[in-house]
Tab-separated table of C-alpha atoms in Angstrom:
chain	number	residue	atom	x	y	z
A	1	UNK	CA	78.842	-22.340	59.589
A	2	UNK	CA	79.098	-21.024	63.345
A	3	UNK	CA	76.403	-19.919	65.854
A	4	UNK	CA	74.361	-23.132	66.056
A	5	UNK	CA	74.828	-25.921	69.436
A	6	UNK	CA	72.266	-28.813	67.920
A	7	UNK	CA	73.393	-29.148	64.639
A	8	UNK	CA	76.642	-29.598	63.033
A	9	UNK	CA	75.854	-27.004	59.649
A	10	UNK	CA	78.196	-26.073	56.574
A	11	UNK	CA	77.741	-23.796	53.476
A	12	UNK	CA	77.825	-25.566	50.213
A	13	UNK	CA	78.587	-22.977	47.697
A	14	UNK	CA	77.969	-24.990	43.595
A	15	UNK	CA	77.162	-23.486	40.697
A	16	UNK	CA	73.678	-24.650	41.236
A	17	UNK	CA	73.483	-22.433	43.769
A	18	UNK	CA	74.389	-21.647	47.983
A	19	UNK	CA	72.950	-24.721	50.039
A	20	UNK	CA	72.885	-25.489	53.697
A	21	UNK	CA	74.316	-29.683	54.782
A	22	UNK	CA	73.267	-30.432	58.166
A	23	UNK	CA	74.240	-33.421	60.214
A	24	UNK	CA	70.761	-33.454	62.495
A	25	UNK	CA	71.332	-34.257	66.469
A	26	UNK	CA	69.715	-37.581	67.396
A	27	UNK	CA	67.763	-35.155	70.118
A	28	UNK	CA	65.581	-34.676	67.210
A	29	UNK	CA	63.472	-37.331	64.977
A	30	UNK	CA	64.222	-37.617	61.814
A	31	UNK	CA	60.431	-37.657	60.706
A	32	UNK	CA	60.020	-34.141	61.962
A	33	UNK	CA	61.208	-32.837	58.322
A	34	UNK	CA	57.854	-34.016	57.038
A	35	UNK	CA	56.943	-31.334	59.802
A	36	UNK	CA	59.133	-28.867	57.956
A	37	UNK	CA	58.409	-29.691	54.409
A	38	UNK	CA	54.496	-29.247	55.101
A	39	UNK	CA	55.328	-25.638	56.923
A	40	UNK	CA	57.846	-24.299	54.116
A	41	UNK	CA	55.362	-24.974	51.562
A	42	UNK	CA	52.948	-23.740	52.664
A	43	UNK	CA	54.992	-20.559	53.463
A	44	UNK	CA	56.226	-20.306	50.244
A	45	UNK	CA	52.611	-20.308	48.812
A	46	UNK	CA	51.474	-17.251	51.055
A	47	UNK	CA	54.811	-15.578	49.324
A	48	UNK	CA	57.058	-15.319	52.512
A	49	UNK	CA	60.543	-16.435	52.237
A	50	UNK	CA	61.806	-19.937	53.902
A	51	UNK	CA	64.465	-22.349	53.224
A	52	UNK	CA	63.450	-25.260	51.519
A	53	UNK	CA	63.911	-29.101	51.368
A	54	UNK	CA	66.200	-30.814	48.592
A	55	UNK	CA	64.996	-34.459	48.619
A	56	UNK	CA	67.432	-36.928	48.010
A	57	UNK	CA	67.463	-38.819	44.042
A	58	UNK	CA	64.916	-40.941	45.803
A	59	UNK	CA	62.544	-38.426	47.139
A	60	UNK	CA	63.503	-38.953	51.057
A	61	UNK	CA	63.771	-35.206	52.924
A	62	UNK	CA	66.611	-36.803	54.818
A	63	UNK	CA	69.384	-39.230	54.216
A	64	UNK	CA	71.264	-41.768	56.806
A	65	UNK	CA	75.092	-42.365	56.708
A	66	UNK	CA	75.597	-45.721	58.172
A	67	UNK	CA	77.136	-44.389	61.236
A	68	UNK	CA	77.057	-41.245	60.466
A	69	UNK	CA	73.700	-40.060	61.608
A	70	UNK	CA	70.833	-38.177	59.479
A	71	UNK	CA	71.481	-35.370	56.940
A	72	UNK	CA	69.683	-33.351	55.023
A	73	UNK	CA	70.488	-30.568	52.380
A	74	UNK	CA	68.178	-26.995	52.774
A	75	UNK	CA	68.734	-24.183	50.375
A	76	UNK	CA	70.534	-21.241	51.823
A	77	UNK	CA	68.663	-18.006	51.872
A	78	UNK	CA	70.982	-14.609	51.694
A	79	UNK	CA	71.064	-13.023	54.759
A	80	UNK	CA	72.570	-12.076	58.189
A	81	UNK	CA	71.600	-13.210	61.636
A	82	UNK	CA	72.791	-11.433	65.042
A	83	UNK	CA	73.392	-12.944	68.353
A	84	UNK	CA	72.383	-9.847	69.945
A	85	UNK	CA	69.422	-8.031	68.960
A	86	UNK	CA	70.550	-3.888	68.412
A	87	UNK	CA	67.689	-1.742	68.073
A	88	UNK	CA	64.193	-1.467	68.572
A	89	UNK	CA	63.673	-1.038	64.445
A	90	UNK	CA	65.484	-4.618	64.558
A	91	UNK	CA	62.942	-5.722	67.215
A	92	UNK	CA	59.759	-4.283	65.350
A	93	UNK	CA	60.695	-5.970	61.859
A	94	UNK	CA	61.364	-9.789	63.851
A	95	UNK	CA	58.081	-9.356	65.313
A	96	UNK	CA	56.244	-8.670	62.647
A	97	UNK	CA	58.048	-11.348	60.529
A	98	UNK	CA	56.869	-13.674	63.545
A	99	UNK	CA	53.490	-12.405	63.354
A	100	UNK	CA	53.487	-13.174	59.038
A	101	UNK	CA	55.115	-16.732	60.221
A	102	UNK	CA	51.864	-17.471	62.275
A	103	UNK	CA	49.236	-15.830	59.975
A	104	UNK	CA	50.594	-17.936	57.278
A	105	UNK	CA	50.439	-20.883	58.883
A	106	UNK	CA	46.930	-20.490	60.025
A	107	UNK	CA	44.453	-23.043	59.510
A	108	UNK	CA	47.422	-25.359	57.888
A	109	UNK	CA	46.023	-29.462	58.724
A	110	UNK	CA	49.025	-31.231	58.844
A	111	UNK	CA	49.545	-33.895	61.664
A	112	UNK	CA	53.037	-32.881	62.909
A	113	UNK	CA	55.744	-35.913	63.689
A	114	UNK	CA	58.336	-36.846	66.068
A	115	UNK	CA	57.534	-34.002	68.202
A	116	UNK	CA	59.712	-33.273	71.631
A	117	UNK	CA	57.296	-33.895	74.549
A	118	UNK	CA	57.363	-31.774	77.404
A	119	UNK	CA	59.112	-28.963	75.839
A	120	UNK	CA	57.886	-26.129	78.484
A	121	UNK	CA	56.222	-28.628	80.648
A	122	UNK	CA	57.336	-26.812	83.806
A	123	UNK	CA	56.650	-29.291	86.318
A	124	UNK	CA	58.486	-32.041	84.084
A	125	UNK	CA	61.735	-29.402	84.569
A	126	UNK	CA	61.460	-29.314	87.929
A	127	UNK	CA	61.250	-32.814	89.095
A	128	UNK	CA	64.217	-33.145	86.513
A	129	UNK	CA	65.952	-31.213	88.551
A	130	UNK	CA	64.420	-32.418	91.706
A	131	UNK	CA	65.827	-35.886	90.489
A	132	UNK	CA	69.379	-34.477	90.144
A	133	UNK	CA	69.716	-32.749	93.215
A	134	UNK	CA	68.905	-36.472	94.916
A	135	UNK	CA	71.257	-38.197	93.059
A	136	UNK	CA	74.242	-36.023	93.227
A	137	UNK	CA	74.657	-35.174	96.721
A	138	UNK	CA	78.179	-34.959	97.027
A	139	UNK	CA	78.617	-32.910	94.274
A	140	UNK	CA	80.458	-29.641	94.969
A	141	UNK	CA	77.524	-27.337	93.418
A	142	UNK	CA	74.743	-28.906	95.073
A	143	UNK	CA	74.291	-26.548	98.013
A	144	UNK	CA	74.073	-23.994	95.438
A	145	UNK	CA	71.897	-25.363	93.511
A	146	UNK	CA	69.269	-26.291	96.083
A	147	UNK	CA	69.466	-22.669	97.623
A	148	UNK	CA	68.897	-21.580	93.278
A	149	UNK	CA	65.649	-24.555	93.041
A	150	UNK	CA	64.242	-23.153	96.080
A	151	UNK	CA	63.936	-19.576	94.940
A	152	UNK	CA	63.245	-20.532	91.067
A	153	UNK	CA	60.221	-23.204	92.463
A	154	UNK	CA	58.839	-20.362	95.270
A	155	UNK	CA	59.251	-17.759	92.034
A	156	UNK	CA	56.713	-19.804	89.921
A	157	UNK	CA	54.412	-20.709	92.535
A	158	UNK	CA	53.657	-17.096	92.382
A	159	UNK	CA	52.845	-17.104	88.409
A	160	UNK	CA	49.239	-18.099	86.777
A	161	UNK	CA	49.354	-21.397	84.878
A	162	UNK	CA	47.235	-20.089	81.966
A	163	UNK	CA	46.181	-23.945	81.229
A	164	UNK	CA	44.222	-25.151	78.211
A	165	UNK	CA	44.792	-22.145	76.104
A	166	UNK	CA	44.515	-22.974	72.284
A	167	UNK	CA	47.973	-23.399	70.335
A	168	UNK	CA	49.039	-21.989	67.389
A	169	UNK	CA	51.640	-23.679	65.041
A	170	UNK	CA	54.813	-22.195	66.118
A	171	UNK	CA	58.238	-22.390	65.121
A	172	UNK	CA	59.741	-22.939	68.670
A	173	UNK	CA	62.868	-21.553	69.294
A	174	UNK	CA	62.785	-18.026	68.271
A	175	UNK	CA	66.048	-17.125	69.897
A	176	UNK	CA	67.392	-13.808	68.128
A	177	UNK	CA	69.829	-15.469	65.601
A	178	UNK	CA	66.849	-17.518	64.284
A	179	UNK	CA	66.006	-14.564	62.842
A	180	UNK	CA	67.542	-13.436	59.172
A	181	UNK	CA	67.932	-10.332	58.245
A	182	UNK	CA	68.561	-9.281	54.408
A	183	UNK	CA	71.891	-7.976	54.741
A	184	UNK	CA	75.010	-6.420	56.733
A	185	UNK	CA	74.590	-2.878	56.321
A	186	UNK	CA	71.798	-0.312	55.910
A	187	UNK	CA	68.043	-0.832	55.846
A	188	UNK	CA	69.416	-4.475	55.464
A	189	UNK	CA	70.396	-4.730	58.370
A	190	UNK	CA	67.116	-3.984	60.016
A	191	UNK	CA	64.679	-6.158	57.330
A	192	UNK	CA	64.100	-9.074	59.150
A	193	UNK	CA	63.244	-11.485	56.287
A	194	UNK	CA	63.158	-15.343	57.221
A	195	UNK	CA	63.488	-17.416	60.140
A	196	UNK	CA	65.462	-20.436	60.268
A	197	UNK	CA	66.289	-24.013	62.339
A	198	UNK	CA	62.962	-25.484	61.540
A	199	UNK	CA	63.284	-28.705	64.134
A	200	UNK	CA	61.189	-27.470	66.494
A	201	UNK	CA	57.847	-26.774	64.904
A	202	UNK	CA	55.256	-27.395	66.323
A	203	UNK	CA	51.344	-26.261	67.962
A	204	UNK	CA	52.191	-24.765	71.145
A	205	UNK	CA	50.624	-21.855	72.915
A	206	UNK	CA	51.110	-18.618	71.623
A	207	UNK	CA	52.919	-17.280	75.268
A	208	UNK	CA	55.658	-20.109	74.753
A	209	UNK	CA	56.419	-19.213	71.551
A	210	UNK	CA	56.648	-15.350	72.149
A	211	UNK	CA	58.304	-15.978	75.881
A	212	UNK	CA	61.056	-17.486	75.003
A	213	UNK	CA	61.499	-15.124	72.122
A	214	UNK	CA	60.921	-11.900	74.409
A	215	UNK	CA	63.367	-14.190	76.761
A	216	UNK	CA	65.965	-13.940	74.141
A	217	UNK	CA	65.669	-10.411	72.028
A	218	UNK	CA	65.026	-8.264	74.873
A	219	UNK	CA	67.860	-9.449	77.348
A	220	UNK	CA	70.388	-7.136	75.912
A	221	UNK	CA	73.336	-8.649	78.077
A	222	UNK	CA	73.427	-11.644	76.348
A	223	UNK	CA	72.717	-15.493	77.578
A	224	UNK	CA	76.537	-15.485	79.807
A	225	UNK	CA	76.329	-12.177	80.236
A	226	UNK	CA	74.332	-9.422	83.303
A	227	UNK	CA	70.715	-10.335	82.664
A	228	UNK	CA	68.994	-6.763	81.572
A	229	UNK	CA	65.175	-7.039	79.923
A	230	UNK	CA	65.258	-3.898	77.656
A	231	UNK	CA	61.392	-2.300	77.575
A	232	UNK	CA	61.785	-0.391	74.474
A	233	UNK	CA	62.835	-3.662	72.571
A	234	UNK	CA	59.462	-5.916	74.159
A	235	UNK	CA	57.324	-2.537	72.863
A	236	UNK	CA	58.995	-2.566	69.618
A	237	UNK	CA	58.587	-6.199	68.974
A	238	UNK	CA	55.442	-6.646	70.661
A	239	UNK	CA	53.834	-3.162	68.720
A	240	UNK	CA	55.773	-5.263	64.647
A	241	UNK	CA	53.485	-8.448	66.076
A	242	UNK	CA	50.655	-6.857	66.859
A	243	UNK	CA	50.254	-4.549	63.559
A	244	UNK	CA	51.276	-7.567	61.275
A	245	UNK	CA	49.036	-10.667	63.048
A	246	UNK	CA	46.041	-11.639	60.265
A	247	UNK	CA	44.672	-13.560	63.058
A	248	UNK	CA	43.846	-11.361	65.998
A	249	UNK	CA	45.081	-12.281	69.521
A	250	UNK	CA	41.983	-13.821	72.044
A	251	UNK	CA	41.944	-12.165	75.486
A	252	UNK	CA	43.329	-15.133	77.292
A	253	UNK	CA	46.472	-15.246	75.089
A	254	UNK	CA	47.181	-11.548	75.890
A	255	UNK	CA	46.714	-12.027	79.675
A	256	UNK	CA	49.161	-15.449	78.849
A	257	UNK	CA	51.788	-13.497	76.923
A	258	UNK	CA	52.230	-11.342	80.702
A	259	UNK	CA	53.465	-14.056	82.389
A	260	UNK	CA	54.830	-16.278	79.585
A	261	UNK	CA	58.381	-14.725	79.340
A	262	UNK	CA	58.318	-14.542	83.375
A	263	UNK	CA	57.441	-18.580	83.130
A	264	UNK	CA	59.832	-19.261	79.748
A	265	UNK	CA	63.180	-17.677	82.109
A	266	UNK	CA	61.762	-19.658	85.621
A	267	UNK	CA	61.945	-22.774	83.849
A	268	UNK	CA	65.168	-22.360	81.923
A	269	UNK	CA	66.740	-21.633	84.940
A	270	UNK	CA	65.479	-24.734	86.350
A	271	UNK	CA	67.240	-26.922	83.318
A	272	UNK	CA	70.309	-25.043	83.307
A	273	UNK	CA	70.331	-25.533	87.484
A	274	UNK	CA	69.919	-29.699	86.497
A	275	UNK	CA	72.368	-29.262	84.001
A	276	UNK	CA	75.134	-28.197	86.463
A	277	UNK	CA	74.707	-30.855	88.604
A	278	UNK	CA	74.504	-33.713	85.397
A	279	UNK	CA	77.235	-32.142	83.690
A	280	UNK	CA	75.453	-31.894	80.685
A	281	UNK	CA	74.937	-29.469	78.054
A	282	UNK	CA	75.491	-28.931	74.022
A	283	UNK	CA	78.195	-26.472	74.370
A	284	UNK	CA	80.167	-24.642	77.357
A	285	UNK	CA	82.926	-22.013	77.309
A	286	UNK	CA	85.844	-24.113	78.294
A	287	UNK	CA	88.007	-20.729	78.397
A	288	UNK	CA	85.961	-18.930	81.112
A	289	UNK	CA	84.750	-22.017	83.180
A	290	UNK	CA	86.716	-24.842	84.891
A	291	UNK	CA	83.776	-27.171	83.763
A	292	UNK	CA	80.832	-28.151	82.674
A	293	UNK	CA	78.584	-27.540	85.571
A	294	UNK	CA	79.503	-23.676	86.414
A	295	UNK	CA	78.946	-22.789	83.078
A	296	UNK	CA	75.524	-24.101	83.851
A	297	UNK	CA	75.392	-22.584	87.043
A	298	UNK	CA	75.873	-19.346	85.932
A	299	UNK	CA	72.931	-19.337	82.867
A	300	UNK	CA	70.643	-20.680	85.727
A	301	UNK	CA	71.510	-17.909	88.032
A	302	UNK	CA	71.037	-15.345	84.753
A	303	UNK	CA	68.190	-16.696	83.781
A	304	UNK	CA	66.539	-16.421	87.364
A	305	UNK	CA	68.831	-12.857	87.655
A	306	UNK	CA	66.835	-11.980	84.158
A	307	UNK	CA	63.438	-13.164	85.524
A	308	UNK	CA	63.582	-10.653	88.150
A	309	UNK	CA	64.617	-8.092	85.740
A	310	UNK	CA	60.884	-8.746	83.918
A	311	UNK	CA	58.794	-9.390	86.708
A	312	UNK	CA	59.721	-5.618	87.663
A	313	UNK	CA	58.409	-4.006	84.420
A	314	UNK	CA	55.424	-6.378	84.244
A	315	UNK	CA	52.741	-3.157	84.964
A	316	UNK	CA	54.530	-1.333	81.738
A	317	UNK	CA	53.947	-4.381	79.793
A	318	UNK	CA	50.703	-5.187	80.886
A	319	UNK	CA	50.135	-1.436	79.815
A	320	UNK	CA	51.441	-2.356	76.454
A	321	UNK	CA	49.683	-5.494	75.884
A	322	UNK	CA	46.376	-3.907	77.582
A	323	UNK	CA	45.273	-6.378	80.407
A	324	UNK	CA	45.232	-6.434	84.269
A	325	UNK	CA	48.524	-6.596	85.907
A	326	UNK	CA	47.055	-7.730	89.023
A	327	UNK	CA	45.113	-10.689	87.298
């Protein structure tokens, strides 16, 4: 199976029925699929649709190759994901299949494992990259990568921190083709009906979670392509959300969720700018870029490029989400 850079994923197809094999990245703790048994069941028992678990003949939720890393085997749901999102009907059905995702979750006790520190801890991302730009200094990007840090750090010292906001248990990486929808062609294709790559749940607060997916459905160009945040898709979503959320949203988390995409595309351009200067990243397009590093270059520069892009239609979206743009 294509589309994923973490995991290495292939369809098992038995008479038993259509599974998913994974070969986890050592990024991730294996424990964390105690995290993702605890959050499938209890989605399955507010009747949404998730993939599910197979434990092993022993009962583990994962199994260990020697030298061959951690597996585990998830049951494939039917469906069709898109890199892209299309339309605003695609846009309202996600969100509101976000917004069931939370309700349902709501109030779960469960004491999550293995968890990723410092996720979106901003100023963990920047001294990251702070580090980098000290210890490659003869590196041929670096003067282009200090002039990017200096913008992306004088961008965010403009935003709101929205600190000590509560958390909701989130999935945490709702990038577009995390998103299934029931089928190719039709009303299919604009059901939005599961989402999938569990490894990152976890509490967070609610603007991370919906930044970074407003980050990814509503920049219509594409991740390597020219940076455009689409309005019409951010009202669509944010209006699916809205109507579908059991749990209603506090004050503070709507004045967050203003900023949060702003923040979420600040402080990916800050990892991709590190990232060009280690030479490090999951995947890079070895056809269009002579390396690593300006692959990495350019996502910092569109995520910064896309940044601006939402910081100019922050008074419609205030508008939309009915707070102070000026706060």
């Amino acid at each position: 199976m294509s589309g994923g850079l973490i995991n290495r994923t292939f369809a098992v197809e038995d008479p038993a029925g259509a599974f998913v094999l994974q070969r986890i990245n050592p990024i991730f703790d294996p424990v964390m699929h105690h995290n993702i048994e605890a959050v499938t069941r209890r989605l399955r028992d507010r009747g949404l649709v998730t993939p599910t678990l197979l434990p092993t003949r022993a009962g583990a939720l994962w199994f260990e190759l020697p030298g061959g890393g951690d597996w585990r085997l998830m049951t494939r749901v039917p469906g069709r994901s898109f890199d892209v999102i299309e339309s605003p009907d695609q846009a309202r059905s996600a969100g509101a299949l976000v917004a069931r995702f939370h309700s349902a979750l709501h109030g779960l006790e469960h004491s999550f494992r293995g968890l990723r520190v410092g996720v979106h801890d901003t100023a963990k991302h920047l001294e990251v990259l702070a580090r980098a730009l000290a210890r490659h200094r003869e590196h041929p990007l670096r003067a282009e990568v200090e002039a990017l840090a200096q913008d992306i750090r004088g961008a965010l010292a403009t935003l709101p921190e929205h600190a000590g906001l509560p958390t909701r248990i989130a999935h945490g990486d709702l990038k577009f083709s995390n998103v299934l929808f029931a089928g190719e062609r039709g009303p299919a294709r604009v059901q939005a009906i599961c989402l999938v790559d569990l490894d990152t749940l976890a509490p967070m607060p609610l603007h991370h979670e919906l930044g970074d997916a407003w980050r990814s459905w509503c920049n219509v160009g594409g991740e390597d392509g020219r940076a455009r945040f689409d309005l019409e898709i951010f009202a669509a979503s944010l209006e699916g959300y809205v109507d579908a959320l059991a749990v209603p949203l506090r004050d503070e988390e709507r004045a967050a969720l203003l900023h949060g995409v702003e923040w979420i595309c600040l402080e990916l351009a800050a990892r991709f700018a590190a990232d060009a200067l280690n030479e490090s990243y999951f995947g890079w397009d070895r056809q269009r870029y002579a390396r690593a590093g300006d692959h990495n270059l350019a996502r910092a520069r569109g995520q910064r490029e896309l940044a601006r892009e939402v910081v100019a239609t922050r008074r419609e979206r205030a508008a939309l989400l009915g707070v102070d743009a000026d706060a």
